[in-house]
């Protein structure tokens, strides 16, 4: 079992910055992907950014150049640095951990943290 605890959400003005953190505990496996999802009211949950155990990162087009995903293996913590925030970034952000084992996928989720971009 893996537990994920998120922090760092809040209210920020357009053009501002915010950093989200996700601390993982429990059984961490060798083959995995961690990522940040977000869900705005009335919209589907979308994958914003991800990072593999080997360090490969990816981003949805709408956040490229503005968001940076990273991890600190010593702390078992993943981060999402969000710069140049826009009102359309407003959503609940969820930390996700996906592990691969014996051809199967296993997903673990954080509780979500609200990010509101407004003047």
Coordinates of N, CA and C in Angstrom, one line a residue, residues 47-97:
X47 N -4.4 14.7 -17.1 CA -3.0 14.6 -16.7 C -2.2 15.8 -17.0
X48 N -1.6 16.5 -16.1 CA -0.9 17.7 -16.3 C 0.6 17.5 -16.5
X49 N 1.2 16.6 -15.7 CA 2.6 16.3 -15.8 C 2.9 15.0 -15.2
X50 N 4.0 14.3 -15.6 CA 4.4 13.1 -15.1 C 5.9 12.9 -15.1
X51 N 6.4 12.0 -14.2 CA 7.8 11.7 -14.1 C 7.9 10.3 -13.8
X52 N 8.8 9.6 -14.5 CA 9.1 8.2 -14.3 C 10.1 8.0 -13.2
X53 N 10.3 6.7 -12.8 CA 11.3 6.4 -11.8 C 12.7 6.7 -12.4
X54 N 12.9 6.7 -13.7 CA 14.2 7.0 -14.3 C 14.4 8.5 -14.6
X55 N 13.4 9.3 -14.3 CA 13.5 10.8 -14.4 C 12.9 11.4 -15.7
X56 N 12.3 10.6 -16.5 CA 11.7 11.2 -17.8 C 10.4 11.9 -17.4
X57 N 10.3 13.1 -17.9 CA 9.2 14.0 -17.7 C 8.3 14.2 -18.9
X58 N 7.1 14.5 -18.7 CA 6.2 14.9 -19.8 C 5.1 15.9 -19.3
X59 N 4.6 16.7 -20.2 CA 3.6 17.8 -19.8 C 2.5 17.9 -20.9
X60 N 1.4 18.2 -20.4 CA 0.3 18.6 -21.3 C 0.7 19.9 -22.0
X61 N 0.3 20.1 -23.2 CA 0.7 21.3 -24.0 C 0.4 22.6 -23.3
X62 N -0.8 22.6 -22.6 CA -1.2 23.9 -22.1 C -0.3 24.4 -20.9
X63 N 0.5 23.6 -20.4 CA 1.4 24.0 -19.3 C 2.9 24.0 -19.6
X64 N 3.2 23.6 -20.8 CA 4.6 23.5 -21.2 C 5.2 24.9 -21.1
X65 N 6.4 25.0 -20.5 CA 7.1 26.2 -20.4 C 6.7 27.0 -19.1
X66 N 5.7 26.5 -18.4 CA 5.2 27.2 -17.2 C 5.3 26.3 -16.0
X67 N 5.1 25.0 -16.1 CA 5.1 24.1 -15.0 C 6.3 23.2 -15.1
X68 N 6.9 22.8 -14.0 CA 8.0 21.9 -13.9 C 7.7 20.8 -12.8
X69 N 7.8 19.6 -13.2 CA 7.6 18.5 -12.3 C 9.0 18.0 -11.9
X70 N 9.2 17.6 -10.6 CA 10.5 17.1 -10.2 C 10.2 16.2 -9.0
X71 N 11.3 15.6 -8.5 CA 11.2 14.7 -7.3 C 12.5 14.7 -6.5
X72 N 12.3 14.4 -5.3 CA 13.4 14.3 -4.3 C 13.4 12.9 -3.8
X73 N 14.2 12.0 -4.3 CA 14.1 10.6 -3.9 C 14.4 10.3 -2.4
X74 N 15.3 11.1 -1.9 CA 15.7 11.0 -0.5 C 14.5 11.3 0.4
X75 N 13.6 12.2 0.0 CA 12.5 12.5 0.8 C 11.2 11.8 0.3
X76 N 11.3 11.0 -0.8 CA 10.1 10.4 -1.3 C 9.0 11.4 -1.6
X77 N 9.4 12.5 -2.2 CA 8.5 13.6 -2.4 C 8.6 14.1 -3.9
X78 N 7.4 14.4 -4.5 CA 7.3 14.9 -5.8 C 6.8 16.3 -5.7
X79 N 7.2 17.2 -6.7 CA 6.8 18.6 -6.7 C 6.3 19.0 -8.0
X80 N 5.4 20.0 -8.0 CA 5.0 20.6 -9.2 C 5.1 22.1 -9.0
X81 N 6.1 22.7 -9.7 CA 6.4 24.1 -9.7 C 5.5 24.8 -10.8
X82 N 4.6 25.7 -10.4 CA 3.7 26.3 -11.3 C 4.0 27.8 -11.4
X83 N 4.4 28.3 -12.5 CA 4.7 29.7 -12.8 C 3.8 30.2 -13.8
X84 N 3.7 31.6 -13.9 CA 2.8 32.3 -14.8 C 1.4 31.7 -14.8
X85 N 0.9 31.5 -13.7 CA -0.4 30.9 -13.5 C -1.5 31.7 -14.2
X86 N -2.5 31.0 -14.8 CA -3.6 31.6 -15.5 C -4.9 31.2 -14.8
X87 N -6.0 31.9 -15.0 CA -7.3 31.5 -14.4 C -7.7 30.1 -14.8
X88 N -7.4 29.7 -16.0 CA -7.8 28.4 -16.5 C -7.0 27.3 -15.8
X89 N -6.0 27.6 -15.0 CA -5.3 26.6 -14.2 C -6.0 26.2 -12.9
X90 N -7.1 27.0 -12.6 CA -7.9 26.8 -11.4 C -8.5 25.4 -11.5
X91 N -8.2 24.6 -10.5 CA -8.7 23.2 -10.4 C -8.3 22.6 -9.1
X92 N -8.8 21.4 -8.8 CA -8.3 20.6 -7.7 C -7.2 19.7 -8.4
X93 N -6.0 19.8 -7.8 CA -4.9 19.0 -8.2 C -4.6 17.8 -7.4
X94 N -4.4 16.7 -8.1 CA -4.3 15.4 -7.4 C -2.9 14.8 -7.7
X95 N -2.3 14.3 -6.7 CA -1.0 13.5 -6.9 C -1.4 12.1 -7.2
X96 N -0.7 11.5 -8.2 CA -1.0 10.1 -8.6 C 0.3 9.3 -8.6
X97 N 0.2 8.1 -8.1 CA 1.3 7.1 -8.2 C 0.8 5.9 -8.9

